[in-house]
Amino acid sequence: MMDLKRPYRTMTEWSKEYGPIFRIKLGFQEMVVLTGYETVKEALVNQADTFADRPFVPIFEDIAKGFGLVFARGENWKVMRRFTLSTLRDYGMGKRTIEDKITEECSVLTKTMETYAGKPFDVKRILTAAVSNIIVSILLGKRYEYEDTTFLRLLKIATENIQLAGSPALLLYNLFPKLGFLLGARKIIMKNQKEFHDFIQTTFIEYLQDLDENDQRNFIESFLVRQRQENMKMANDGYFHNENLICLVADLFGAGTDTMGNTLRWAILLMMKYPEIQSKIQEEISREIGDIQPRTDHRAKMPYTDAVIHELQRFANIVPSNLPHATTMDITFKGFFIPKGTYIAPLLTSVLHDESQWEKPHEFYPDHFLDSEGKFVKRDAFMPFSAGQRVCAGENLAKMELFLFFTSLLQKFTFQPPPGTSKDDLDLTPCIGLISSPMPYKTCAVLR
């Protein structure tokens, strides 16, 4: 009955028959599925504390063992989240300092695209590298060249693991963990994870050698300084240890690389598919920005561009299933009793395509975010970063990156399908994976 490649589609269909809350059993795993804006908001926002935990999922347990941020639980998660949010702010999240880094990276990216001289190329590698450099600058205090072999290997590992984590083989493993030894996908994930963890381990050993508490230069150094302070107090709370650091860095690297890289790949694909929308954005850029480097201050004057960015996030549906939640206590929710520790699947795709909230939920329609006068309007059902206690920690950074990269690219280039390909030939079917990425495609970046 279940579409193992895209289980969220089957669950969305079932919600039409069984309502917005229903229970399913997959293998030995029972889960409660929440669908639609009203139900998901009630759980994640209005009852945020009750739905804030993570369930035990075998592959995530293998990868993180409950450490880090994304798959952590209980007090460990609370401590790591507090530290992460305050440290990201210290390194400029939402401020001018990080904006300068993003605009510098935009310049490198557009110059790299110019070298293709309007000929067809696959944007995946350079887009992923460009956005990854932003989170790398926070974590490691440096940037990599797009051709750097170490960097390319790290990007390949992150992308491959996220794709495999949403594959049918891994769904089977999560349902029947004893089959793990039979599944090649799990072996690849674990091998990749070890390679990535070894890289982080050697990186922070370098930082330990010249650590200056009064001059912290990046996220890893801030963690190591905090670790040293906790050890000196002799009242070590047990959270600032190396396993948490390794998993935290891996979480932030993966989240800051793959989601943003894929959103921009969707953006370019959609601009080729809808050239009239691309033209309207470019008119607004010419009118409001001209030839100067786009800055976040420009956003307020660019309602159409802002609406298109919001719509492409809604339409791209980057994390359709959301990450699983779990209840922290027994609760009676909308008339149903849900015990503590229940696996909860709050489907983001059902919110972003809720037919009661969007005029054209299954189409790319920027007018969703515009009023009759062409002014930008917020929509409550816009939840691409999830919501509540487990909302994406890098949401503000992601919004800034998306606006600056997108406007910088459309200021410089018009994106067109390769010769011999029409816009009608472009496929908007997403690939299989935990993150919804577009099918591989080539584009021509034609200088304006």
CSV table of C-alpha atoms in Angstrom, one decimal:
chain,number,residue,atom,x,y,z
A,1,MET,CA,0.0,0.0,0.0
A,2,MET,CA,2.9,2.4,0.8
A,3,ASP,CA,4.9,4.2,-1.9
A,4,LEU,CA,8.3,3.4,-0.4
A,5,LYS,CA,10.1,6.0,-2.6
A,6,ARG,CA,7.8,8.8,-1.5
A,7,PRO,CA,5.8,7.6,1.6
A,8,TYR,CA,4.6,11.2,2.3
A,9,ARG,CA,2.5,11.0,-0.8
A,10,THR,CA,0.7,7.9,0.4
A,11,MET,CA,0.1,9.4,3.8
A,12,THR,CA,-1.3,12.6,2.3
A,13,GLU,CA,-3.7,10.4,0.2
A,14,TRP,CA,-4.7,8.5,3.3
A,15,SER,CA,-5.5,11.7,5.2
A,16,LYS,CA,-8.3,12.3,2.7
A,17,GLU,CA,-9.9,9.1,3.8
A,18,TYR,CA,-9.0,8.9,7.5
A,19,GLY,CA,-8.8,12.6,8.4
A,20,PRO,CA,-5.9,14.8,9.6
A,21,ILE,CA,-4.8,12.5,12.4
A,22,PHE,CA,-4.4,8.8,11.9
A,23,ARG,CA,-2.2,6.0,13.2
A,24,ILE,CA,-0.3,3.5,11.0
A,25,LYS,CA,2.0,0.6,11.8
A,26,LEU,CA,5.0,0.0,9.5
A,27,GLY,CA,6.8,-3.1,10.5
A,28,PHE,CA,7.3,-2.8,14.3
A,29,GLN,CA,7.0,1.0,14.2
A,30,GLU,CA,3.7,2.6,15.1
A,31,MET,CA,3.4,6.3,14.2
A,32,VAL,CA,0.8,9.0,14.4
A,33,VAL,CA,0.6,11.1,11.2
A,34,LEU,CA,-0.5,14.7,11.4
A,35,THR,CA,-1.6,16.4,8.2
A,36,GLY,CA,-2.9,19.9,7.2
A,37,TYR,CA,-2.0,23.3,8.5
A,38,GLU,CA,-4.5,23.5,11.4
A,39,THR,CA,-3.4,20.1,12.9
A,40,VAL,CA,0.3,20.5,12.4
A,41,LYS,CA,0.2,24.1,13.8
A,42,GLU,CA,-1.8,23.0,16.8
A,43,ALA,CA,0.8,20.3,17.6
A,44,LEU,CA,4.1,22.0,16.7
A,45,VAL,CA,3.2,25.6,17.7
A,46,ASN,CA,0.4,25.6,20.2
A,47,GLN,CA,1.5,22.4,22.0
A,48,ALA,CA,5.2,22.9,21.2
A,49,ASP,CA,6.6,21.4,24.4
A,50,THR,CA,4.6,18.3,24.2
A,51,PHE,CA,5.7,17.5,20.6
A,52,ALA,CA,9.3,18.6,20.9
A,53,ASP,CA,11.1,15.2,21.3
A,54,ARG,CA,12.7,12.9,18.7
A,55,PRO,CA,11.8,9.2,18.5
A,56,PHE,CA,14.2,6.4,18.3
A,57,VAL,CA,15.0,5.9,14.6
A,58,PRO,CA,17.6,3.2,14.0
A,59,ILE,CA,19.6,4.9,11.2
A,60,PHE,CA,19.7,8.3,13.0
A,61,GLU,CA,20.6,6.5,16.2
A,62,ASP,CA,23.5,4.8,14.4
A,63,ILE,CA,24.7,8.2,12.9
A,64,ALA,CA,24.3,10.5,16.0
A,65,LYS,CA,23.7,8.3,19.0
A,66,GLY,CA,21.5,11.0,20.4
A,67,PHE,CA,24.3,13.6,20.3
A,68,GLY,CA,24.5,16.9,18.3
A,69,LEU,CA,21.4,18.9,17.6
A,70,VAL,CA,19.1,17.5,14.9
A,71,PHE,CA,18.6,14.0,16.4
A,72,ALA,CA,19.4,14.8,20.0
A,73,ARG,CA,16.7,14.4,22.8
A,74,GLY,CA,15.9,15.6,26.2
A,75,GLU,CA,18.3,17.8,28.2
A,76,ASN,CA,21.2,17.2,25.8
A,77,TRP,CA,19.2,18.7,22.9
A,78,LYS,CA,18.2,21.7,25.1
A,79,VAL,CA,21.8,22.5,26.0
A,80,MET,CA,23.1,22.0,22.5
A,81,ARG,CA,20.3,24.2,21.0
A,82,ARG,CA,20.9,27.0,23.4
A,83,PHE,CA,24.6,26.9,22.7
A,84,THR,CA,24.1,26.7,18.9
A,85,LEU,CA,21.7,29.6,18.7
A,86,SER,CA,23.8,31.9,20.8
A,87,THR,CA,27.0,31.0,19.1
A,88,LEU,CA,25.5,31.4,15.6
A,89,ARG,CA,24.4,34.9,16.6
A,90,ASP,CA,27.9,35.6,17.9
A,91,TYR,CA,29.3,34.7,14.5
A,92,GLY,CA,26.9,37.1,12.7
A,93,MET,CA,23.7,35.1,11.9
A,94,GLY,CA,21.2,37.8,10.9
A,95,LYS,CA,23.9,40.5,11.1
A,96,ARG,CA,26.0,42.6,8.7
A,97,THR,CA,29.2,40.5,9.3
A,98,ILE,CA,27.7,37.4,7.8
A,99,GLU,CA,25.9,39.4,5.1
A,100,ASP,CA,29.4,40.6,3.9
A,101,LYS,CA,30.6,37.0,3.7
A,102,ILE,CA,27.5,36.0,1.6
A,103,THR,CA,27.9,38.9,-0.8
A,104,GLU,CA,31.6,38.0,-1.3
A,105,GLU,CA,30.6,34.4,-2.0
A,106,CYS,CA,27.9,35.7,-4.5
A,107,SER,CA,30.7,37.5,-6.4
A,108,VAL,CA,32.8,34.3,-6.6
A,109,LEU,CA,29.8,32.3,-7.7
A,110,THR,CA,28.8,34.7,-10.5
A,111,LYS,CA,32.4,35.0,-11.7
A,112,THR,CA,32.6,31.2,-11.9
A,113,MET,CA,29.3,31.0,-13.8
A,114,GLU,CA,30.7,33.6,-16.3
A,115,THR,CA,33.5,31.2,-17.2
A,116,TYR,CA,30.9,28.9,-18.9
A,117,ALA,CA,30.2,31.7,-21.4
A,118,GLY,CA,26.5,30.9,-21.8
A,119,LYS,CA,27.2,27.2,-22.6
A,120,PRO,CA,25.1,24.4,-20.9
A,121,PHE,CA,26.4,23.2,-17.5
A,122,ASP,CA,25.2,21.5,-14.4
A,123,VAL,CA,24.9,24.1,-11.6
A,124,LYS,CA,24.8,21.5,-8.7
A,125,ARG,CA,28.5,21.4,-7.8
A,126,ILE,CA,29.2,25.2,-7.7
A,127,LEU,CA,25.9,26.1,-6.1
A,128,THR,CA,26.3,23.6,-3.4
A,129,ALA,CA,29.9,24.7,-2.8
A,130,ALA,CA,29.0,28.3,-2.7
A,131,VAL,CA,26.2,28.0,-0.1
A,132,SER,CA,28.3,25.5,1.9
A,133,ASN,CA,31.1,28.0,2.2
A,134,ILE,CA,28.8,30.2,4.3
A,135,ILE,CA,28.2,27.6,7.1
A,136,VAL,CA,31.9,26.5,6.7
A,137,SER,CA,33.0,30.1,7.4
A,138,ILE,CA,31.0,30.0,10.7
A,139,LEU,CA,32.2,26.4,11.7
A,140,LEU,CA,35.8,26.6,10.6
A,141,GLY,CA,36.5,30.3,10.0
A,142,LYS,CA,37.6,29.7,6.4
A,143,ARG,CA,36.3,29.2,2.9
A,144,TYR,CA,37.2,26.5,0.3
A,145,GLU,CA,37.8,26.9,-3.4
A,146,TYR,CA,35.1,25.2,-5.5
A,147,GLU,CA,37.7,22.7,-6.9
A,148,ASP,CA,39.3,21.8,-3.5
A,149,THR,CA,39.4,18.0,-3.3
A,150,THR,CA,38.7,17.8,0.4
A,151,PHE,CA,35.8,20.1,0.1
A,152,LEU,CA,34.3,18.3,-2.8
A,153,ARG,CA,34.6,15.0,-0.9
A,154,LEU,CA,32.8,16.4,2.1
A,155,LEU,CA,30.0,17.8,-0.1
A,156,LYS,CA,29.6,14.4,-1.8
A,157,ILE,CA,29.4,12.6,1.6
A,158,ALA,CA,26.8,15.0,2.9
A,159,THR,CA,24.7,14.8,-0.3
A,160,GLU,CA,24.9,11.1,-0.6
A,161,ASN,CA,23.9,10.4,3.0
A,162,ILE,CA,20.9,12.7,2.9
A,163,GLN,CA,19.7,11.0,-0.3
A,164,LEU,CA,20.3,7.5,1.1
A,165,ALA,CA,18.6,8.4,4.4
A,166,GLY,CA,15.3,8.8,2.5
A,167,SER,CA,15.7,5.7,0.3
A,168,PRO,CA,13.4,2.6,0.4
A,169,ALA,CA,16.3,0.5,1.6
A,170,LEU,CA,16.7,2.8,4.7
A,171,LEU,CA,13.0,2.8,5.4
A,172,LEU,CA,13.2,-1.0,5.5
A,173,TYR,CA,16.2,-0.8,7.8
A,174,ASN,CA,14.3,1.5,10.2
A,175,LEU,CA,11.4,-0.9,10.3
A,176,PHE,CA,13.5,-4.0,10.6
A,177,PRO,CA,16.9,-3.1,12.0
A,178,LYS,CA,18.1,-6.7,12.2
A,179,LEU,CA,18.3,-6.6,8.4
A,180,GLY,CA,21.0,-3.9,8.6
A,181,PHE,CA,23.8,-6.3,7.7
A,182,LEU,CA,22.1,-7.1,4.4
A,183,LEU,CA,21.7,-3.5,3.3
A,184,GLY,CA,24.4,-1.8,1.3
A,185,ALA,CA,22.9,1.7,1.8
A,186,ARG,CA,23.4,1.5,5.5
A,187,LYS,CA,27.0,0.5,5.1
A,188,ILE,CA,27.7,3.4,2.8
A,189,ILE,CA,26.1,5.9,5.2
A,190,MET,CA,28.1,4.6,8.1
A,191,LYS,CA,31.4,4.6,6.1
A,192,ASN,CA,30.7,8.2,5.0
A,193,GLN,CA,29.8,9.2,8.5
A,194,LYS,CA,33.1,7.8,9.8
A,195,GLU,CA,35.1,9.7,7.1
A,196,PHE,CA,33.3,12.9,7.9
A,197,HIS,CA,33.7,12.5,11.7
A,198,ASP,CA,37.4,11.8,11.2
A,199,PHE,CA,37.8,15.0,9.3
A,200,ILE,CA,36.1,17.0,12.0
A,201,GLN,CA,38.2,15.2,14.7
A,202,THR,CA,41.5,16.2,13.0
A,203,THR,CA,40.3,19.7,12.3
A,204,PHE,CA,39.5,20.5,15.9
A,205,ILE,CA,42.7,18.9,17.1
A,206,GLU,CA,44.4,21.6,15.0
A,207,TYR,CA,42.4,24.3,16.8
A,208,LEU,CA,43.2,22.8,20.2
A,209,GLN,CA,46.9,23.5,19.7
A,210,ASP,CA,46.5,27.3,19.5
A,211,LEU,CA,43.2,27.9,21.3
A,212,ASP,CA,42.9,31.5,22.7
A,213,GLU,CA,39.9,32.0,25.0
A,214,ASN,CA,40.0,35.8,24.4
A,215,ASP,CA,40.1,35.4,20.6
A,216,GLN,CA,37.6,32.8,19.4
A,217,ARG,CA,37.5,32.7,15.6
A,218,ASN,CA,34.8,30.1,14.8
A,219,PHE,CA,32.1,27.8,16.1
A,220,ILE,CA,34.5,24.9,16.9
A,221,GLU,CA,36.8,27.2,18.9
A,222,SER,CA,33.8,28.5,20.9
A,223,PHE,CA,32.7,25.0,21.7
A,224,LEU,CA,36.3,24.0,22.8
A,225,VAL,CA,36.6,27.1,25.0
A,226,ARG,CA,33.3,26.2,26.6
A,227,GLN,CA,34.5,22.6,27.1
A,228,ARG,CA,37.6,23.9,28.8
A,229,GLN,CA,35.6,26.2,31.1
A,230,GLU,CA,33.2,23.4,32.1
A,231,ASN,CA,36.2,21.1,32.9
A,232,MET,CA,37.9,23.8,35.0
A,233,LYS,CA,34.7,24.3,37.0
A,234,MET,CA,35.0,20.6,37.9
A,235,ALA,CA,31.2,20.7,37.7
A,236,ASN,CA,31.1,19.4,34.2
A,237,ASP,CA,27.5,19.0,33.1
A,238,GLY,CA,28.6,16.3,30.7
A,239,TYR,CA,27.3,17.9,27.6
A,240,PHE,CA,30.4,19.7,26.1
A,241,HIS,CA,32.3,16.6,25.1
A,242,ASN,CA,33.9,15.7,21.7
A,243,GLU,CA,31.1,13.4,20.5
A,244,ASN,CA,28.6,16.3,20.8
A,245,LEU,CA,31.0,18.6,19.0
A,246,ILE,CA,31.5,16.2,16.1
A,247,CYS,CA,27.7,15.5,15.7
A,248,LEU,CA,26.9,19.2,16.1
A,249,VAL,CA,29.3,20.2,13.3
A,250,ALA,CA,28.1,17.4,11.1
A,251,ASP,CA,24.5,18.5,11.7
A,252,LEU,CA,25.1,22.1,10.9
A,253,PHE,CA,27.3,21.4,7.8
A,254,GLY,CA,24.7,19.0,6.4
A,255,ALA,CA,21.7,21.3,7.1
A,256,GLY,CA,23.5,24.4,5.9
A,257,THR,CA,24.6,22.8,2.7
A,258,ASP,CA,22.0,20.5,1.2
A,259,THR,CA,18.8,22.3,1.9
A,260,MET,CA,20.0,25.6,0.6
A,261,GLY,CA,21.9,24.2,-2.4
A,262,ASN,CA,18.8,22.3,-3.5
A,263,THR,CA,16.5,25.3,-3.0
A,264,LEU,CA,18.7,27.4,-5.3
A,265,ARG,CA,18.8,24.5,-7.8
A,266,TRP,CA,14.9,24.5,-7.8
A,267,ALA,CA,15.0,28.3,-8.2
A,268,ILE,CA,17.1,28.2,-11.4
A,269,LEU,CA,15.0,25.3,-12.8
A,270,LEU,CA,11.8,27.3,-12.1
A,271,MET,CA,13.2,30.4,-13.7
A,272,MET,CA,13.9,28.4,-16.9
A,273,LYS,CA,10.4,26.9,-16.7
A,274,TYR,CA,8.7,30.3,-16.2
A,275,PRO,CA,10.7,32.9,-18.2
A,276,GLU,CA,8.0,35.5,-17.7
A,277,ILE,CA,8.4,35.4,-13.9
A,278,GLN,CA,12.2,35.6,-14.4
A,279,SER,CA,11.7,38.8,-16.5
A,280,LYS,CA,9.5,40.4,-13.9
A,281,ILE,CA,12.1,39.8,-11.1
A,282,GLN,CA,14.9,41.2,-13.3
A,283,GLU,CA,12.8,44.3,-14.0
A,284,GLU,CA,12.3,44.8,-10.2
A,285,ILE,CA,16.1,44.2,-9.6
A,286,SER,CA,17.0,46.8,-12.3
A,287,ARG,CA,14.5,49.3,-10.9
A,288,GLU,CA,15.3,48.9,-7.2
A,289,ILE,CA,19.0,47.8,-7.1
A,290,GLY,CA,20.5,48.6,-10.5
A,291,ASP,CA,24.1,47.4,-10.8
A,292,ILE,CA,25.2,47.6,-7.2
A,293,GLN,CA,25.6,44.5,-5.0
A,294,PRO,CA,22.2,43.3,-3.6
A,295,ARG,CA,21.9,43.7,0.2
A,296,THR,CA,19.2,42.5,2.6
A,297,ASP,CA,18.0,46.1,3.0
A,298,HIS,CA,16.7,45.9,-0.6
A,299,ARG,CA,14.2,43.1,0.2
A,300,ALA,CA,11.6,45.5,1.7
A,301,LYS,CA,11.4,47.4,-1.7
A,302,MET,CA,11.1,44.2,-3.8
A,303,PRO,CA,7.7,42.6,-3.0
A,304,TYR,CA,7.6,40.5,-6.2
A,305,THR,CA,11.1,39.0,-5.8
A,306,ASP,CA,10.2,38.3,-2.1
A,307,ALA,CA,7.0,36.6,-3.2
A,308,VAL,CA,8.8,34.4,-5.8
A,309,ILE,CA,11.4,33.3,-3.2
A,310,HIS,CA,8.6,32.4,-0.7
A,311,GLU,CA,6.7,30.6,-3.4
A,312,LEU,CA,9.7,28.6,-4.6
A,313,GLN,CA,10.3,27.4,-1.0
A,314,ARG,CA,6.7,26.4,-0.8
A,315,PHE,CA,6.6,24.7,-4.2
A,316,ALA,CA,10.0,23.0,-3.8
A,317,ASN,CA,8.8,21.4,-0.6
A,318,ILE,CA,12.4,20.6,0.4
A,319,VAL,CA,11.7,18.5,3.5
A,320,PRO,CA,8.3,17.0,2.6
A,321,SER,CA,8.0,14.5,5.5
A,322,ASN,CA,9.6,16.8,8.1
A,323,LEU,CA,11.9,15.1,10.5
A,324,PRO,CA,10.1,12.8,12.9
A,325,HIS,CA,8.9,14.2,16.3
A,326,ALA,CA,7.9,12.4,19.5
A,327,THR,CA,5.7,13.3,22.4
A,328,THR,CA,7.3,14.3,25.7
A,329,MET,CA,4.2,13.3,27.8
A,330,ASP,CA,0.8,11.7,27.5
A,331,ILE,CA,-1.6,14.0,25.7
A,332,THR,CA,-5.2,14.0,24.5
A,333,PHE,CA,-4.9,15.8,21.2
A,334,LYS,CA,-8.0,16.8,19.3
A,335,GLY,CA,-9.9,14.0,21.0
A,336,PHE,CA,-7.3,11.3,20.6
A,337,PHE,CA,-5.1,9.9,23.4
A,338,ILE,CA,-1.4,9.9,22.4
A,339,PRO,CA,1.0,8.3,24.9
A,340,LYS,CA,4.4,9.7,25.8
A,341,GLY,CA,7.2,8.7,23.4
A,342,THR,CA,4.9,8.2,20.4
A,343,TYR,CA,6.5,8.6,17.0
A,344,ILE,CA,4.8,11.7,15.3
A,345,ALA,CA,5.0,12.4,11.6
A,346,PRO,CA,3.9,16.0,11.1
A,347,LEU,CA,3.9,16.2,7.3
A,348,LEU,CA,5.2,19.6,6.0
A,349,THR,CA,4.1,18.8,2.5
A,350,SER,CA,0.5,18.7,3.7
A,351,VAL,CA,0.8,22.2,5.1
A,352,LEU,CA,2.6,23.7,2.1
A,353,HIS,CA,0.0,22.2,-0.3
A,354,ASP,CA,-3.0,22.5,2.0
A,355,GLU,CA,-6.0,23.1,-0.3
A,356,SER,CA,-7.8,25.1,2.4
A,357,GLN,CA,-4.8,27.5,2.7
A,358,TRP,CA,-3.5,28.0,-0.9
A,359,GLU,CA,-5.4,29.1,-4.0
A,360,LYS,CA,-3.3,27.0,-6.3
A,361,PRO,CA,-1.5,24.6,-4.0
A,362,HIS,CA,0.0,22.3,-6.7
A,363,GLU,CA,1.1,25.1,-9.1
A,364,PHE,CA,4.0,27.5,-9.0
A,365,TYR,CA,2.1,30.7,-8.3
A,366,PRO,CA,3.9,33.7,-6.7
A,367,ASP,CA,0.6,35.6,-6.3
A,368,HIS,CA,0.1,33.4,-3.2
A,369,PHE,CA,2.3,36.0,-1.4
A,370,LEU,CA,1.0,39.2,-3.0
A,371,ASP,CA,-2.1,41.3,-2.3
A,372,SER,CA,-4.3,43.0,-4.9
A,373,GLU,CA,-1.9,46.0,-4.9
A,374,GLY,CA,1.2,43.9,-5.5
A,375,LYS,CA,2.4,44.2,-1.9
A,376,PHE,CA,4.0,41.2,-0.2
A,377,VAL,CA,1.8,39.4,2.3
A,378,LYS,CA,2.8,36.8,4.9
A,379,ARG,CA,1.0,33.5,4.9
A,380,ASP,CA,0.5,31.5,8.2
A,381,ALA,CA,0.7,28.2,6.3
A,382,PHE,CA,4.2,29.0,5.0
A,383,MET,CA,6.3,26.5,7.1
A,384,PRO,CA,9.3,25.3,5.1
A,385,PHE,CA,11.6,25.5,8.1
A,386,SER,CA,9.1,23.5,10.2
A,387,ALA,CA,7.8,25.2,13.4
A,388,GLY,CA,7.8,25.3,17.2
A,389,GLN,CA,10.7,24.0,19.3
A,390,ARG,CA,12.3,22.1,16.5
A,391,VAL,CA,12.2,24.8,13.9
A,392,CYS,CA,15.4,25.0,11.8
A,393,ALA,CA,18.1,26.7,13.9
A,394,GLY,CA,19.6,28.4,10.9
A,395,GLU,CA,16.3,29.9,9.5
A,396,ASN,CA,17.4,33.5,9.6
A,397,LEU,CA,20.7,32.7,8.0
A,398,ALA,CA,18.9,30.6,5.3
A,399,LYS,CA,16.5,33.5,4.5
A,400,MET,CA,19.4,35.9,4.1
A,401,GLU,CA,21.4,33.5,1.9
A,402,LEU,CA,18.4,32.7,-0.3
A,403,PHE,CA,17.6,36.4,-1.0
A,404,LEU,CA,21.2,37.5,-1.7
A,405,PHE,CA,22.2,34.5,-3.9
A,406,PHE,CA,19.0,34.5,-5.8
A,407,THR,CA,19.0,38.3,-6.6
A,408,SER,CA,22.7,38.3,-7.3
A,409,LEU,CA,22.3,35.5,-9.9
A,410,LEU,CA,19.3,37.1,-11.6
A,411,GLN,CA,21.0,40.5,-11.6
A,412,LYS,CA,23.8,39.0,-13.7
A,413,PHE,CA,22.2,36.2,-15.7
A,414,THR,CA,19.2,35.1,-17.5
A,415,PHE,CA,18.8,31.3,-17.1
A,416,GLN,CA,17.7,29.4,-20.2
A,417,PRO,CA,17.3,25.7,-21.1
A,418,PRO,CA,20.1,24.2,-23.3
A,419,PRO,CA,19.7,24.5,-27.1
A,420,GLY,CA,17.2,21.9,-28.3
A,421,THR,CA,15.4,21.9,-25.0
A,422,SER,CA,12.1,23.8,-24.5
A,423,LYS,CA,10.8,25.0,-21.2
A,424,ASP,CA,8.0,22.3,-21.6
A,425,ASP,CA,10.7,19.6,-21.6
A,426,LEU,CA,11.9,20.6,-18.1
A,427,ASP,CA,10.9,18.0,-15.5
A,428,LEU,CA,9.7,19.2,-12.1
A,429,THR,CA,9.6,15.7,-10.5
A,430,PRO,CA,11.7,15.6,-7.4
A,431,CYS,CA,14.4,13.0,-6.8
A,432,ILE,CA,14.0,10.4,-4.1
A,433,GLY,CA,15.6,11.3,-0.7
A,434,LEU,CA,15.1,12.8,2.7
A,435,ILE,CA,15.4,16.2,1.0
A,436,SER,CA,13.4,16.9,-2.2
A,437,SER,CA,16.0,17.8,-4.8
A,438,PRO,CA,15.3,18.4,-8.5
A,439,MET,CA,16.3,15.9,-11.2
A,440,PRO,CA,19.8,16.6,-12.7
A,441,TYR,CA,19.5,19.3,-15.3
A,442,LYS,CA,21.7,21.7,-17.3
A,443,THR,CA,21.2,25.4,-17.7
A,444,CYS,CA,22.7,28.2,-19.8
A,445,ALA,CA,23.6,31.3,-17.7
A,446,VAL,CA,23.4,34.1,-20.3
A,447,LEU,CA,24.9,37.4,-19.2
A,448,ARG,CA,22.4,40.2,-19.2
